[in-house]
Amino acid sequence: MSQTFEFYDARANEAAADAEAATLDNVRERNLRAEKTWRALANQARKVMVDRQKTEAEKAARRAEEAEAAAAAD
């Protein structure tokens, strides 16, 4: 199962649409709770992706600095 922002966002949108179409209060409430949960998961997935990209950029910059320092030492 793909755990990406897009996956979670799509599920949240589906739950929102189901809530909108629901005629029974308990079904509407269930779908609204599901939407809230999917949105939270989507936001968490986005945060993880952004943090991962930031960490990779920092590591790449550190490697470049180390390579430059090693070249200067030679």
PDB file of N, CA and C in Angstrom:
ATOM      1  N   MET A   1       0.840  -1.175   0.000  1.00  0.00           N
ATOM      2  CA  MET A   1       0.000   0.000   0.000  1.00  0.00           C
ATOM      3  C   MET A   1       0.887   1.241   0.000  1.00  0.00           C
ATOM      4  N   SER A   2       0.545   2.146  -0.849  1.00  0.00           N
ATOM      5  CA  SER A   2       1.314   3.369  -0.969  1.00  0.00           C
ATOM      6  C   SER A   2       0.936   4.327   0.154  1.00  0.00           C
ATOM      7  N   GLN A   3       1.929   4.803   0.862  1.00  0.00           N
ATOM      8  CA  GLN A   3       1.675   5.724   1.962  1.00  0.00           C
ATOM      9  C   GLN A   3       2.177   7.108   1.588  1.00  0.00           C
ATOM     10  N   THR A   4       1.569   7.658   0.560  1.00  0.00           N
ATOM     11  CA  THR A   4       1.964   8.973   0.090  1.00  0.00           C
ATOM     12  C   THR A   4       0.871   9.974   0.406  1.00  0.00           C
ATOM     13  N   PHE A   5       1.244  11.244   0.324  1.00  0.00           N
ATOM     14  CA  PHE A   5       0.273  12.308   0.530  1.00  0.00           C
ATOM     15  C   PHE A   5      -0.896  12.154  -0.436  1.00  0.00           C
ATOM     16  N   GLU A   6      -0.588  11.851  -1.686  1.00  0.00           N
ATOM     17  CA  GLU A   6      -1.632  11.747  -2.703  1.00  0.00           C
ATOM     18  C   GLU A   6      -2.638  10.641  -2.358  1.00  0.00           C
ATOM     19  N   PHE A   7      -2.139   9.520  -1.868  1.00  0.00           N
ATOM     20  CA  PHE A   7      -3.018   8.410  -1.488  1.00  0.00           C
ATOM     21  C   PHE A   7      -3.957   8.836  -0.363  1.00  0.00           C
ATOM     22  N   TYR A   8      -3.390   9.391   0.703  1.00  0.00           N
ATOM     23  CA  TYR A   8      -4.193   9.799   1.848  1.00  0.00           C
ATOM     24  C   TYR A   8      -5.165  10.917   1.474  1.00  0.00           C
ATOM     25  N   ASP A   9      -4.712  11.850   0.654  1.00  0.00           N
ATOM     26  CA  ASP A   9      -5.571  12.953   0.236  1.00  0.00           C
ATOM     27  C   ASP A   9      -6.750  12.438  -0.590  1.00  0.00           C
ATOM     28  N   ALA A  10      -6.497  11.477  -1.450  1.00  0.00           N
ATOM     29  CA  ALA A  10      -7.578  10.897  -2.251  1.00  0.00           C
ATOM     30  C   ALA A  10      -8.606  10.205  -1.358  1.00  0.00           C
ATOM     31  N   ARG A  11      -8.140   9.479  -0.346  1.00  0.00           N
ATOM     32  CA  ARG A  11      -9.075   8.820   0.574  1.00  0.00           C
ATOM     33  C   ARG A  11      -9.880   9.863   1.346  1.00  0.00           C
ATOM     34  N   ALA A  12      -9.241  10.952   1.755  1.00  0.00           N
ATOM     35  CA  ALA A  12      -9.954  12.017   2.471  1.00  0.00           C
ATOM     36  C   ALA A  12     -11.018  12.638   1.582  1.00  0.00           C
ATOM     37  N   ASN A  13     -10.686  12.861   0.327  1.00  0.00           N
ATOM     38  CA  ASN A  13     -11.668  13.426  -0.601  1.00  0.00           C
ATOM     39  C   ASN A  13     -12.839  12.472  -0.817  1.00  0.00           C
ATOM     40  N   GLU A  14     -12.550  11.184  -0.891  1.00  0.00           N
ATOM     41  CA  GLU A  14     -13.625  10.190  -1.030  1.00  0.00           C
ATOM     42  C   GLU A  14     -14.537  10.198   0.194  1.00  0.00           C
ATOM     43  N   ALA A  15     -13.931  10.254   1.372  1.00  0.00           N
ATOM     44  CA  ALA A  15     -14.732  10.268   2.597  1.00  0.00           C
ATOM     45  C   ALA A  15     -15.582  11.533   2.668  1.00  0.00           C
ATOM     46  N   ALA A  16     -15.022  12.664   2.243  1.00  0.00           N
ATOM     47  CA  ALA A  16     -15.782  13.915   2.241  1.00  0.00           C
ATOM     48  C   ALA A  16     -16.965  13.827   1.282  1.00  0.00           C
ATOM     49  N   ALA A  17     -16.736  13.246   0.116  1.00  0.00           N
ATOM     50  CA  ALA A  17     -17.818  13.089  -0.860  1.00  0.00           C
ATOM     51  C   ALA A  17     -18.892  12.146  -0.322  1.00  0.00           C
ATOM     52  N   ASP A  18     -18.459  11.073   0.325  1.00  0.00           N
ATOM     53  CA  ASP A  18     -19.421  10.135   0.908  1.00  0.00           C
ATOM     54  C   ASP A  18     -20.235  10.813   2.013  1.00  0.00           C
ATOM     55  N   ALA A  19     -19.585  11.650   2.807  1.00  0.00           N
ATOM     56  CA  ALA A  19     -20.295  12.373   3.864  1.00  0.00           C
ATOM     57  C   ALA A  19     -21.315  13.334   3.265  1.00  0.00           C
ATOM     58  N   GLU A  20     -20.931  13.988   2.200  1.00  0.00           N
ATOM     59  CA  GLU A  20     -21.833  14.927   1.527  1.00  0.00           C
ATOM     60  C   GLU A  20     -23.059  14.206   0.971  1.00  0.00           C
ATOM     61  N   ALA A  21     -22.863  13.003   0.469  1.00  0.00           N
ATOM     62  CA  ALA A  21     -23.954  12.249  -0.150  1.00  0.00           C
ATOM     63  C   ALA A  21     -24.799  11.471   0.858  1.00  0.00           C
ATOM     64  N   ALA A  22     -24.317  11.353   2.083  1.00  0.00           N
ATOM     65  CA  ALA A  22     -25.009  10.527   3.074  1.00  0.00           C
ATOM     66  C   ALA A  22     -26.358  11.130   3.461  1.00  0.00           C
ATOM     67  N   THR A  23     -27.328  10.268   3.611  1.00  0.00           N
ATOM     68  CA  THR A  23     -28.651  10.722   4.052  1.00  0.00           C
ATOM     69  C   THR A  23     -28.865  10.439   5.535  1.00  0.00           C
ATOM     70  N   LEU A  24     -28.126   9.502   6.067  1.00  0.00           N
ATOM     71  CA  LEU A  24     -28.239   9.168   7.490  1.00  0.00           C
ATOM     72  C   LEU A  24     -27.180   9.923   8.285  1.00  0.00           C
ATOM     73  N   ASP A  25     -27.580  10.456   9.428  1.00  0.00           N
ATOM     74  CA  ASP A  25     -26.658  11.236  10.252  1.00  0.00           C
ATOM     75  C   ASP A  25     -25.453  10.424  10.693  1.00  0.00           C
ATOM     76  N   ASN A  26     -25.679   9.179  11.125  1.00  0.00           N
ATOM     77  CA  ASN A  26     -24.555   8.382  11.617  1.00  0.00           C
ATOM     78  C   ASN A  26     -23.566   8.059  10.500  1.00  0.00           C
ATOM     79  N   VAL A  27     -24.045   7.871   9.285  1.00  0.00           N
ATOM     80  CA  VAL A  27     -23.159   7.606   8.148  1.00  0.00           C
ATOM     81  C   VAL A  27     -22.365   8.867   7.815  1.00  0.00           C
ATOM     82  N   ARG A  28     -23.046  10.016   7.828  1.00  0.00           N
ATOM     83  CA  ARG A  28     -22.364  11.285   7.564  1.00  0.00           C
ATOM     84  C   ARG A  28     -21.265  11.525   8.603  1.00  0.00           C
ATOM     85  N   GLU A  29     -21.594  11.324   9.872  1.00  0.00           N
ATOM     86  CA  GLU A  29     -20.618  11.536  10.946  1.00  0.00           C
ATOM     87  C   GLU A  29     -19.443  10.573  10.826  1.00  0.00           C
ATOM     88  N   ARG A  30     -19.725   9.327  10.484  1.00  0.00           N
ATOM     89  CA  ARG A  30     -18.650   8.341  10.310  1.00  0.00           C
ATOM     90  C   ARG A  30     -17.704   8.775   9.196  1.00  0.00           C
ATOM     91  N   ASN A  31     -18.270   9.234   8.086  1.00  0.00           N
ATOM     92  CA  ASN A  31     -17.432   9.662   6.970  1.00  0.00           C
ATOM     93  C   ASN A  31     -16.675  10.946   7.281  1.00  0.00           C
ATOM     94  N   LEU A  32     -17.267  11.830   8.059  1.00  0.00           N
ATOM     95  CA  LEU A  32     -16.548  13.042   8.464  1.00  0.00           C
ATOM     96  C   LEU A  32     -15.377  12.694   9.381  1.00  0.00           C
ATOM     97  N   ARG A  33     -15.581  11.714  10.268  1.00  0.00           N
ATOM     98  CA  ARG A  33     -14.468  11.261  11.117  1.00  0.00           C
ATOM     99  C   ARG A  33     -13.380  10.624  10.266  1.00  0.00           C
ATOM    100  N   ALA A  34     -13.794   9.834   9.288  1.00  0.00           N
ATOM    101  CA  ALA A  34     -12.817   9.204   8.394  1.00  0.00           C
ATOM    102  C   ALA A  34     -12.043  10.267   7.622  1.00  0.00           C
ATOM    103  N   GLU A  35     -12.750  11.283   7.135  1.00  0.00           N
ATOM    104  CA  GLU A  35     -12.065  12.359   6.409  1.00  0.00           C
ATOM    105  C   GLU A  35     -11.031  13.038   7.300  1.00  0.00           C
ATOM    106  N   LYS A  36     -11.405  13.323   8.529  1.00  0.00           N
ATOM    107  CA  LYS A  36     -10.483  13.976   9.465  1.00  0.00           C
ATOM    108  C   LYS A  36      -9.230  13.123   9.672  1.00  0.00           C
ATOM    109  N   THR A  37      -9.423  11.828   9.826  1.00  0.00           N
ATOM    110  CA  THR A  37      -8.292  10.920  10.023  1.00  0.00           C
ATOM    111  C   THR A  37      -7.408  10.864   8.785  1.00  0.00           C
ATOM    112  N   TRP A  38      -8.024  10.726   7.605  1.00  0.00           N
ATOM    113  CA  TRP A  38      -7.246  10.686   6.364  1.00  0.00           C
ATOM    114  C   TRP A  38      -6.482  11.988   6.162  1.00  0.00           C
ATOM    115  N   ARG A  39      -7.103  13.126   6.493  1.00  0.00           N
ATOM    116  CA  ARG A  39      -6.411  14.419   6.346  1.00  0.00           C
ATOM    117  C   ARG A  39      -5.195  14.486   7.274  1.00  0.00           C
ATOM    118  N   ALA A  40      -5.360  13.996   8.501  1.00  0.00           N
ATOM    119  CA  ALA A  40      -4.232  13.989   9.437  1.00  0.00           C
ATOM    120  C   ALA A  40      -3.102  13.115   8.901  1.00  0.00           C
ATOM    121  N   LEU A  41      -3.447  11.965   8.350  1.00  0.00           N
ATOM    122  CA  LEU A  41      -2.428  11.086   7.768  1.00  0.00           C
ATOM    123  C   LEU A  41      -1.760  11.746   6.565  1.00  0.00           C
ATOM    124  N   ALA A  42      -2.543  12.447   5.749  1.00  0.00           N
ATOM    125  CA  ALA A  42      -1.985  13.144   4.585  1.00  0.00           C
ATOM    126  C   ALA A  42      -1.012  14.228   5.031  1.00  0.00           C
ATOM    127  N   ASN A  43      -1.398  14.986   6.045  1.00  0.00           N
ATOM    128  CA  ASN A  43      -0.512  16.042   6.540  1.00  0.00           C
ATOM    129  C   ASN A  43       0.772  15.464   7.117  1.00  0.00           C
ATOM    130  N   GLN A  44       0.655  14.352   7.824  1.00  0.00           N
ATOM    131  CA  GLN A  44       1.844  13.702   8.377  1.00  0.00           C
ATOM    132  C   GLN A  44       2.748  13.189   7.261  1.00  0.00           C
ATOM    133  N   ALA A  45       2.158  12.594   6.238  1.00  0.00           N
ATOM    134  CA  ALA A  45       2.953  12.092   5.108  1.00  0.00           C
ATOM    135  C   ALA A  45       3.673  13.238   4.408  1.00  0.00           C
ATOM    136  N   ARG A  46       2.985  14.379   4.265  1.00  0.00           N
ATOM    137  CA  ARG A  46       3.621  15.544   3.639  1.00  0.00           C
ATOM    138  C   ARG A  46       4.791  16.036   4.492  1.00  0.00           C
ATOM    139  N   LYS A  47       4.596  16.078   5.809  1.00  0.00           N
ATOM    140  CA  LYS A  47       5.663  16.533   6.706  1.00  0.00           C
ATOM    141  C   LYS A  47       6.870  15.602   6.617  1.00  0.00           C
ATOM    142  N   VAL A  48       6.626  14.303   6.596  1.00  0.00           N
ATOM    143  CA  VAL A  48       7.719  13.332   6.487  1.00  0.00           C
ATOM    144  C   VAL A  48       8.475  13.537   5.177  1.00  0.00           C
ATOM    145  N   MET A  49       7.750  13.743   4.083  1.00  0.00           N
ATOM    146  CA  MET A  49       8.378  13.947   2.781  1.00  0.00           C
ATOM    147  C   MET A  49       9.240  15.216   2.784  1.00  0.00           C
ATOM    148  N   VAL A  50       8.712  16.304   3.340  1.00  0.00           N
ATOM    149  CA  VAL A  50       9.461  17.562   3.387  1.00  0.00           C
ATOM    150  C   VAL A  50      10.694  17.410   4.269  1.00  0.00           C
ATOM    151  N   ASP A  51      10.535  16.778   5.426  1.00  0.00           N
ATOM    152  CA  ASP A  51      11.675  16.566   6.323  1.00  0.00           C
ATOM    153  C   ASP A  51      12.741  15.697   5.665  1.00  0.00           C
ATOM    154  N   ARG A  52      12.310  14.675   4.942  1.00  0.00           N
ATOM    155  CA  ARG A  52      13.252  13.788   4.260  1.00  0.00           C
ATOM    156  C   ARG A  52      14.031  14.559   3.191  1.00  0.00           C
ATOM    157  N   GLN A  53      13.340  15.398   2.432  1.00  0.00           N
ATOM    158  CA  GLN A  53      14.003  16.197   1.401  1.00  0.00           C
ATOM    159  C   GLN A  53      14.993  17.177   2.027  1.00  0.00           C
ATOM    160  N   LYS A  54      14.610  17.770   3.146  1.00  0.00           N
ATOM    161  CA  LYS A  54      15.492  18.709   3.839  1.00  0.00           C
ATOM    162  C   LYS A  54      16.749  17.993   4.333  1.00  0.00           C
ATOM    163  N   THR A  55      16.572  16.813   4.916  1.00  0.00           N
ATOM    164  CA  THR A  55      17.707  16.041   5.418  1.00  0.00           C
ATOM    165  C   THR A  55      18.638  15.643   4.281  1.00  0.00           C
ATOM    166  N   GLU A  56      18.065  15.200   3.164  1.00  0.00           N
ATOM    167  CA  GLU A  56      18.887  14.817   2.010  1.00  0.00           C
ATOM    168  C   GLU A  56      19.665  16.009   1.472  1.00  0.00           C
ATOM    169  N   ALA A  57      19.047  17.180   1.431  1.00  0.00           N
ATOM    170  CA  ALA A  57      19.740  18.380   0.953  1.00  0.00           C
ATOM    171  C   ALA A  57      20.888  18.746   1.892  1.00  0.00           C
ATOM    172  N   GLU A  58      20.649  18.634   3.195  1.00  0.00           N
ATOM    173  CA  GLU A  58      21.704  18.928   4.167  1.00  0.00           C
ATOM    174  C   GLU A  58      22.860  17.944   4.029  1.00  0.00           C
ATOM    175  N   LYS A  59      22.551  16.669   3.845  1.00  0.00           N
ATOM    176  CA  LYS A  59      23.604  15.659   3.680  1.00  0.00           C
ATOM    177  C   LYS A  59      24.400  15.906   2.403  1.00  0.00           C
ATOM    178  N   ALA A  60      23.714  16.279   1.331  1.00  0.00           N
ATOM    179  CA  ALA A  60      24.398  16.554   0.066  1.00  0.00           C
ATOM    180  C   ALA A  60      25.323  17.758   0.215  1.00  0.00           C
ATOM    181  N   ALA A  61      24.862  18.785   0.911  1.00  0.00           N
ATOM    182  CA  ALA A  61      25.696  19.967   1.130  1.00  0.00           C
ATOM    183  C   ALA A  61      26.914  19.607   1.979  1.00  0.00           C
ATOM    184  N   ARG A  62      26.712  18.784   2.999  1.00  0.00           N
ATOM    185  CA  ARG A  62      27.816  18.366   3.863  1.00  0.00           C
ATOM    186  C   ARG A  62      28.838  17.550   3.072  1.00  0.00           C
ATOM    187  N   ARG A  63      28.360  16.637   2.213  1.00  0.00           N
ATOM    188  CA  ARG A  63      29.279  15.840   1.395  1.00  0.00           C
ATOM    189  C   ARG A  63      30.065  16.727   0.437  1.00  0.00           C
ATOM    190  N   ALA A  64      29.410  17.731  -0.126  1.00  0.00           N
ATOM    191  CA  ALA A  64      30.095  18.646  -1.044  1.00  0.00           C
ATOM    192  C   ALA A  64      31.173  19.431  -0.309  1.00  0.00           C
ATOM    193  N   GLU A  65      30.861  19.892   0.897  1.00  0.00           N
ATOM    194  CA  GLU A  65      31.853  20.622   1.693  1.00  0.00           C
ATOM    195  C   GLU A  65      33.037  19.727   2.040  1.00  0.00           C
ATOM    196  N   GLU A  66      32.762  18.481   2.412  1.00  0.00           N
ATOM    197  CA  GLU A  66      33.836  17.554   2.757  1.00  0.00           C
ATOM    198  C   GLU A  66      34.696  17.240   1.541  1.00  0.00           C
ATOM    199  N   ALA A  67      34.075  17.086   0.386  1.00  0.00           N
ATOM    200  CA  ALA A  67      34.836  16.820  -0.839  1.00  0.00           C
ATOM    201  C   ALA A  67      35.697  18.023  -1.197  1.00  0.00           C
ATOM    202  N   GLU A  68      35.152  19.211  -1.016  1.00  0.00           N
ATOM    203  CA  GLU A  68      35.908  20.435  -1.300  1.00  0.00           C
ATOM    204  C   GLU A  68      37.085  20.574  -0.339  1.00  0.00           C
ATOM    205  N   ALA A  69      36.860  20.262   0.930  1.00  0.00           N
ATOM    206  CA  ALA A  69      37.929  20.340   1.917  1.00  0.00           C
ATOM    207  C   ALA A  69      39.009  19.306   1.621  1.00  0.00           C
ATOM    208  N   ALA A  70      38.611  18.121   1.205  1.00  0.00           N
ATOM    209  CA  ALA A  70      39.580  17.076   0.874  1.00  0.00           C
ATOM    210  C   ALA A  70      40.391  17.469  -0.353  1.00  0.00           C
ATOM    211  N   ALA A  71      39.755  18.088  -1.326  1.00  0.00           N
ATOM    212  CA  ALA A  71      40.460  18.524  -2.533  1.00  0.00           C
ATOM    213  C   ALA A  71      41.431  19.650  -2.209  1.00  0.00           C
ATOM    214  N   ALA A  72      41.055  20.522  -1.290  1.00  0.00           N
ATOM    215  CA  ALA A  72      41.925  21.633  -0.908  1.00  0.00           C
ATOM    216  C   ALA A  72      43.122  21.140  -0.100  1.00  0.00           C
ATOM    217  N   ALA A  73      42.951  20.043   0.625  1.00  0.00           N
ATOM    218  CA  ALA A  73      44.025  19.497   1.444  1.00  0.00           C
ATOM    219  C   ALA A  73      45.085  18.805   0.596  1.00  0.00           C
ATOM    220  N   ASP A  74      44.710  18.374  -0.600  1.00  0.00           N
ATOM    221  CA  ASP A  74      45.670  17.676  -1.476  1.00  0.00           C
ATOM    222  C   ASP A  74      46.575  18.633  -2.113  1.00  0.00           C
TER     223      ASP A  74
END
